[in-house]
Short mmCIF file of C-alpha atoms in Angstrom, two decimals:
data_model
loop_
_atom_site.label_atom_id
_atom_site.label_comp_id
_atom_site.label_asym_id
_atom_site.label_seq_id
_atom_site.Cartn_x
_atom_site.Cartn_y
_atom_site.Cartn_z
CA MET A 1 98.57 123.15 134.93
CA GLU A 2 101.32 125.05 132.66
CA GLU A 3 101.64 121.69 131.52
CA PHE A 4 98.60 121.68 129.91
CA GLN A 5 97.84 124.91 129.40
CA LEU A 6 100.24 125.01 126.94
CA LYS A 7 98.43 122.18 124.67
CA LYS A 8 95.32 123.79 125.78
CA GLY A 9 93.92 124.09 122.41
CA LEU A 10 95.42 120.55 120.62
CA ILE A 11 93.28 118.64 123.04
CA LEU A 12 90.20 120.30 122.40
CA GLY A 13 91.04 119.57 119.27
CA ILE A 14 90.83 116.27 119.76
CA THR A 15 88.11 116.27 122.29
CA LEU A 16 85.21 117.73 120.21
CA LEU A 17 85.91 115.67 117.29
CA SER A 18 85.88 112.46 118.89
CA LEU A 19 82.17 113.49 120.64
CA SER A 20 81.89 111.89 116.92
CA LEU A 21 82.99 107.70 118.33
CA ALA A 22 79.22 107.30 120.18
CA GLY A 23 77.25 109.07 117.78
CA CYS A 24 74.72 107.70 115.85
CA ALA A 25 73.34 105.38 118.48
CA ASN A 26 72.50 101.96 117.32
CA THR A 27 69.77 100.79 118.97
CA SER A 28 71.18 97.11 119.39
CA THR A 29 70.74 95.68 122.95
CA SER A 30 74.73 94.45 122.83
CA SER A 31 75.69 95.77 125.92
CA SER A 32 78.64 98.62 125.69
CA ASP A 33 80.61 96.88 129.00
CA GLN A 34 80.52 93.56 127.47
CA ASN A 35 82.59 91.08 129.47
CA SER A 36 85.72 90.28 128.02
CA SER A 37 85.85 86.96 128.94
CA ASP A 38 84.11 86.64 125.27
CA THR A 39 87.52 87.89 122.86
CA ASN A 40 88.98 84.47 125.03
CA LYS A 41 87.44 82.41 122.41
CA THR A 42 88.64 82.53 119.69
CA ALA A 43 89.94 79.43 118.49
CA ALA A 44 90.79 78.61 114.95
CA LYS A 45 87.01 78.99 114.34
CA GLN A 46 85.63 81.55 113.03
CA LEU A 47 85.29 84.75 115.17
CA THR A 48 81.27 85.67 116.51
CA ASN A 49 79.57 88.62 116.00
CA LYS A 50 79.58 88.30 119.62
CA GLN A 51 82.57 87.54 119.42
CA ILE A 52 83.68 90.66 117.58
CA THR A 53 81.37 92.93 119.92
CA ALA A 54 83.30 91.86 123.21
CA ILE A 55 86.84 93.73 120.88
CA TYR A 56 85.21 96.49 119.87
CA ASN A 57 83.96 97.40 123.37
CA THR A 58 86.99 96.31 125.51
CA THR A 59 88.82 97.85 122.78
CA MET A 60 85.37 101.47 123.28
CA ASN A 61 86.46 100.95 126.94
CA ALA A 62 90.66 100.80 127.21
CA GLU A 63 89.82 104.53 125.82
CA ALA A 64 87.09 105.62 127.87
CA ASP A 65 89.67 104.89 130.48
CA VAL A 66 92.38 106.89 129.01
CA TRP A 67 90.29 109.90 128.35
CA SER A 68 89.08 109.09 132.25
CA LYS A 69 92.32 110.02 133.71
CA LEU A 70 93.03 112.87 131.85
CA THR A 71 90.15 114.39 133.45
CA ASP A 72 91.40 113.58 136.12
CA SER A 73 94.69 115.06 135.44
CA ILE A 74 93.18 117.90 134.94
CA LYS A 75 91.11 118.37 137.77
CA SER A 76 94.34 117.22 140.11
CA ASN A 77 97.27 119.01 137.55
CA ASP A 78 98.77 115.53 137.72
CA ASN A 79 100.24 114.68 134.28
CA GLU A 80 101.08 111.18 134.45
CA MET A 81 98.91 109.30 132.33
CA SER A 82 101.18 106.03 132.15
CA ASP A 83 99.11 103.52 134.18
CA ALA A 84 96.31 104.21 132.57
CA VAL A 85 98.28 104.03 128.88
CA ASN A 86 99.16 100.09 129.86
CA SER A 87 96.83 99.50 131.06
CA ALA A 88 94.88 100.35 127.75
CA ASP A 89 98.50 98.71 126.61
CA THR A 90 98.06 95.25 128.12
CA VAL A 91 93.98 95.13 126.63
CA LEU A 92 94.48 96.38 122.72
CA THR A 93 97.68 94.61 122.10
CA LYS A 94 94.99 91.33 123.70
CA ASN A 95 92.50 92.63 120.71
CA GLU A 96 94.90 93.29 118.34
CA ALA A 97 96.43 89.08 118.08
CA THR A 98 93.65 87.74 118.72
CA LEU A 99 92.51 90.05 115.07
CA LYS A 100 94.90 88.94 114.03
CA GLN A 101 94.75 85.15 113.86
CA HIS A 102 90.92 86.54 111.56
CA LYS A 103 92.67 88.63 109.54
CA SER A 104 90.77 87.39 106.34
CA GLU A 105 87.49 86.61 107.47
CA ASP A 106 84.69 89.45 107.01
CA GLY A 107 85.07 92.92 109.29
CA VAL A 108 88.41 92.15 110.77
CA SER A 109 89.81 94.43 108.89
CA ASP A 110 88.04 97.02 109.20
CA MET A 111 88.40 96.14 113.33
CA SER A 112 92.16 95.46 113.04
CA LYS A 113 92.61 99.24 111.85
CA LEU A 114 89.93 100.57 114.51
CA VAL A 115 92.23 98.90 117.42
CA GLN A 116 95.37 100.31 116.28
CA TYR A 117 93.83 103.64 115.18
CA SER A 118 92.73 103.83 119.36
CA HIS A 119 96.65 102.20 120.69
CA THR A 120 97.94 105.09 118.92
CA LEU A 121 95.63 107.77 119.65
CA ILE A 122 96.32 106.78 122.91
CA ASP A 123 99.78 105.35 123.15
CA ASP A 124 100.78 108.55 121.10
CA TYR A 125 99.38 111.78 121.60
CA MET A 126 96.94 110.45 124.73
CA GLY A 127 99.74 109.46 126.78
CA GLN A 128 101.39 112.77 126.23
CA LEU A 129 99.47 114.97 126.11
CA LYS A 130 100.01 116.91 123.40
CA LEU A 131 97.96 116.15 119.65
CA ASP A 132 98.88 117.72 115.98
CA LYS A 133 97.27 118.33 112.80
CA LYS A 134 98.52 113.51 112.33
CA GLY A 135 96.47 113.46 115.34
CA ASN A 136 92.96 115.17 114.73
CA SER A 137 93.64 113.44 111.74
CA LEU A 138 93.64 109.57 113.06
CA ILE A 139 90.18 110.91 115.20
CA SER A 140 88.60 112.22 112.25
CA LYS A 141 88.92 108.39 111.40
CA GLU A 142 88.40 106.20 114.40
CA ALA A 143 85.33 107.61 114.26
CA LEU A 144 84.38 107.07 111.44
CA LEU A 145 85.50 104.22 111.41
CA SER A 146 84.02 102.91 114.07
CA GLN A 147 80.32 103.80 112.81
CA LYS A 148 80.34 102.03 109.69
CA ILE A 149 81.66 98.63 112.60
CA ARG A 150 78.83 99.53 115.03
CA LYS A 151 76.20 99.70 111.69
CA GLN A 152 77.88 96.38 110.02
CA PHE A 153 78.24 94.22 113.25
CA ASN A 154 74.35 95.78 115.29
CA ILE A 155 76.36 97.12 117.86
CA SER A 156 75.20 99.55 120.52
CA ALA A 157 77.72 103.07 121.54
CA PRO A 158 80.46 102.51 123.32
CA THR A 159 78.14 105.01 126.27
CA LYS A 160 81.38 104.69 128.34
CA LEU A 161 83.43 106.89 126.17
CA ASP A 162 80.91 108.89 125.31
CA THR A 163 80.63 109.93 128.24
CA ALA A 164 84.67 109.77 129.17
CA ILE A 165 84.19 112.33 126.71
CA LYS A 166 81.84 114.63 127.96
CA SER A 167 83.68 115.10 130.61
CA ALA A 168 87.00 115.13 128.75
CA THR A 169 85.93 118.29 127.10
CA LYS A 170 83.82 120.27 129.93
CA ALA A 171 87.90 119.95 132.47
CA ILE A 172 89.82 121.22 129.31
CA ASN A 173 87.31 123.89 128.44
CA ALA A 174 87.40 124.91 132.80
CA MET A 175 91.06 125.43 132.52
CA PRO A 176 92.69 128.07 131.95
CA GLY A 177 92.79 129.45 127.95
CA VAL A 178 91.27 131.98 125.72
CA SER A 179 88.51 131.34 123.95
CA GLY A 180 87.04 134.15 121.86
CA LYS A 181 86.91 137.40 123.93
CA THR A 182 87.23 135.15 126.34
CA ILE A 183 90.33 134.65 129.36
CA ARG A 184 90.11 131.32 131.71
CA THR A 185 92.92 132.84 134.71
CA THR A 186 93.46 129.77 137.57
CA ASN A 187 91.19 132.09 139.39
CA TYR A 188 87.99 133.87 137.54
CA THR A 189 86.71 134.30 133.81
CA ILE A 190 87.10 138.12 132.26
CA THR A 191 85.11 138.51 128.82
CA ILE A 192 84.95 140.98 127.19
CA THR A 193 81.16 142.43 125.35
CA SER A 194 82.37 145.19 123.68
CA THR A 195 84.17 148.65 123.04
CA GLU A 196 83.47 152.13 121.80
CA THR A 197 85.90 154.99 122.04
CA THR A 198 86.24 158.52 123.55
CA PRO A 199 88.10 161.94 123.32
CA HIS A 200 90.77 161.25 125.76
CA PHE A 201 91.22 164.20 128.49
CA GLU A 202 94.50 165.66 126.92
CA GLY A 203 93.51 165.14 122.97
CA GLY A 204 93.23 162.05 121.71
CA THR A 205 91.80 158.87 121.59
CA ASP A 206 90.78 156.05 125.05
CA LEU A 207 89.20 153.16 123.84
CA ILE A 208 87.30 151.49 126.35
CA VAL A 209 85.80 147.80 127.38
CA TYR A 210 83.41 146.75 128.52
CA TYR A 211 83.84 144.02 130.23
CA THR A 212 81.67 140.36 132.81
CA PHE A 213 84.13 139.89 135.50
CA LYS A 214 83.55 136.19 137.26
CA ASN A 215 85.26 135.14 140.85
CA THR A 216 85.84 131.55 139.85
CA SER A 217 88.38 130.64 143.21
CA LYS A 218 87.18 128.91 145.22
CA ASN A 219 87.77 130.72 148.60
CA LYS A 220 89.64 134.25 146.83
CA ASN A 221 88.46 137.46 147.21
CA ILE A 222 89.50 139.33 143.68
CA GLU A 223 89.17 142.06 142.58
CA PRO A 224 88.44 142.96 138.58
CA THR A 225 90.32 146.58 137.70
CA GLU A 226 93.45 144.91 138.82
CA SER A 227 93.07 141.52 137.85
CA LEU A 228 92.86 143.98 134.44
CA ILE A 229 95.95 145.53 134.20
CA GLU A 230 97.37 141.85 136.03
CA GLY A 231 96.67 139.51 133.38
CA ALA A 232 96.10 141.03 130.55
CA HIS A 233 98.61 143.31 128.34
CA PHE A 234 96.75 145.51 126.05
CA THR A 235 99.40 146.43 122.80
CA GLN A 236 99.65 148.07 119.70
CA GLU A 237 101.14 148.78 116.63
CA SER A 238 102.15 152.19 115.04
CA LYS A 239 103.73 151.93 111.06
CA THR A 240 107.20 151.75 112.56
CA SER A 241 107.06 150.05 116.14
CA ILE A 242 103.94 148.34 119.25
CA ASN A 243 103.14 150.14 121.73
CA ASP A 244 101.82 149.38 124.99
CA LEU A 245 99.10 151.01 126.08
CA ASP A 246 98.51 153.28 129.15
CA LEU A 247 95.28 153.41 131.21
CA GLY A 248 93.08 156.29 129.69
CA ASN A 249 91.08 159.08 131.16
CA PRO A 250 87.81 160.39 129.13
CA SER A 251 88.01 163.87 128.90
CA LYS A 252 83.58 162.86 129.96
CA ASP A 253 82.12 161.27 132.45
CA SER A 254 78.19 159.45 132.27
CA ASP A 255 76.53 158.03 135.14
CA GLU A 256 76.98 154.68 134.23
CA TRP A 257 80.36 154.47 132.84
CA SER A 258 80.85 155.80 137.56
CA SER A 259 78.93 153.11 138.69
CA LEU A 260 80.85 150.05 135.79
CA GLU A 261 84.17 151.19 136.86
CA LYS A 262 82.90 151.54 140.74
CA ALA A 263 81.98 148.06 140.29
CA ALA A 264 85.62 147.28 138.92
CA SER A 265 86.83 148.73 142.07
CA GLN A 266 85.56 146.70 144.23
CA LYS A 267 86.33 142.91 145.21
CA VAL A 268 84.49 140.55 143.60
CA LYS A 269 84.23 136.99 146.07
CA PRO A 270 84.20 133.32 144.55
CA GLY A 271 81.04 132.60 142.28
CA ALA A 272 80.06 135.32 141.89
CA GLU A 273 80.25 138.06 138.71
CA VAL A 274 79.64 141.31 137.59
CA LYS A 275 79.56 143.81 135.22
CA CYS A 276 83.30 146.05 134.38
CA MET A 277 85.13 148.96 132.48
CA GLY A 278 88.46 149.92 131.58
CA SER A 279 89.71 152.56 129.15
CA TYR A 280 93.00 152.92 127.29
CA GLU A 281 94.58 155.49 125.53
CA LEU A 282 94.81 154.84 122.14
CA ASP A 283 98.91 155.28 120.02
CA ASN A 284 96.38 156.01 117.22
CA ASN A 285 92.94 155.51 115.18
CA GLU A 286 94.40 152.47 112.53
CA TYR A 287 95.46 150.03 114.08
CA PRO A 288 93.56 147.07 116.05
CA VAL A 289 93.88 146.05 120.09
CA LYS A 290 96.01 143.40 121.48
CA ILE A 291 95.61 142.13 124.70
CA GLN A 292 98.21 139.68 125.62
CA ALA A 293 96.91 137.73 128.26
CA THR A 294 98.19 136.00 130.64
CA ASP A 295 97.52 133.77 134.12
CA PRO A 296 98.76 135.77 137.17
CA ASP A 297 98.12 132.91 139.61
CA ASN A 298 100.27 130.23 137.57
CA ASN A 299 104.18 132.35 137.50
CA ASP A 300 102.14 134.67 134.00
CA ALA A 301 101.02 131.93 132.34
CA LYS A 302 100.85 132.74 128.65
CA LEU A 303 97.63 132.21 127.78
CA GLY A 304 96.96 133.38 124.45
CA THR A 305 95.98 136.72 122.24
CA ILE A 306 92.27 139.07 122.20
CA THR A 307 92.15 141.60 118.93
CA LEU A 308 89.51 143.99 119.22
CA ASP A 309 88.89 145.73 116.43
CA LEU A 310 88.56 149.56 116.73
CA PRO A 311 84.86 150.43 116.80
CA ASN A 312 83.94 151.76 113.08
CA ASN A 313 87.15 150.76 111.70
#
């Protein structure tokens, strides 16, 4: 799953932006699954509204199939996208050829651009499991043009694409990674809910970290404290260096802390979620703490960084 993780943030950007492709649904009765045979009736006559609609729908459906394959690939940890991409290429190449024969007709220029945008998105980005700023810009253009074309030709929203994008978004959101104060690994999720500082028993200051731990595995019992130690590396800069933080040992205790520490030291069953606490001895009271998150169950793949500003700083 490391291959997907390295590109997760990029793919997510395109997924969220792509939702607008199916937005502003038109109430037209034309079907989003229009038979592709309508695209064959081009001859020398001007394209009919029905033929334009068919080209639009077959293009969006071809892209939807690639999104669906992306979802399947994420779930199965299979990076092979070529079959879905090749099938879409066949459809889009045919649509491009048809539109080229009618390039001077009303609306054809926009439709040609839409097919081109979709084709480039599929070949250069989705098929390669990557996206950059240019790719995000491309998807934005596709979304806006899609809405313009549907309004002009009274075409209904591409429901198949909408469903495929939502499924892909859900799958991507479940992938290992870091978002906000949440760390998602292959088998568990840690969300830091709050922090506070307290005196260390030998002097200095400890950082108290409150977090929720959810076991997302299918059949493993997992200990939160062990997982936090293995998958979250706490560091803090000073004026001269970057320091690894040791586990804390607060000078005081409370019933709440004892209860949370006990929960963190016990095995959590699959699907269960518990509230926990951990502590780290600070190097100083000036600089924020950074957490380098990794996935212990995926060769310590790097997931991202969380920055914790010190309370009252």
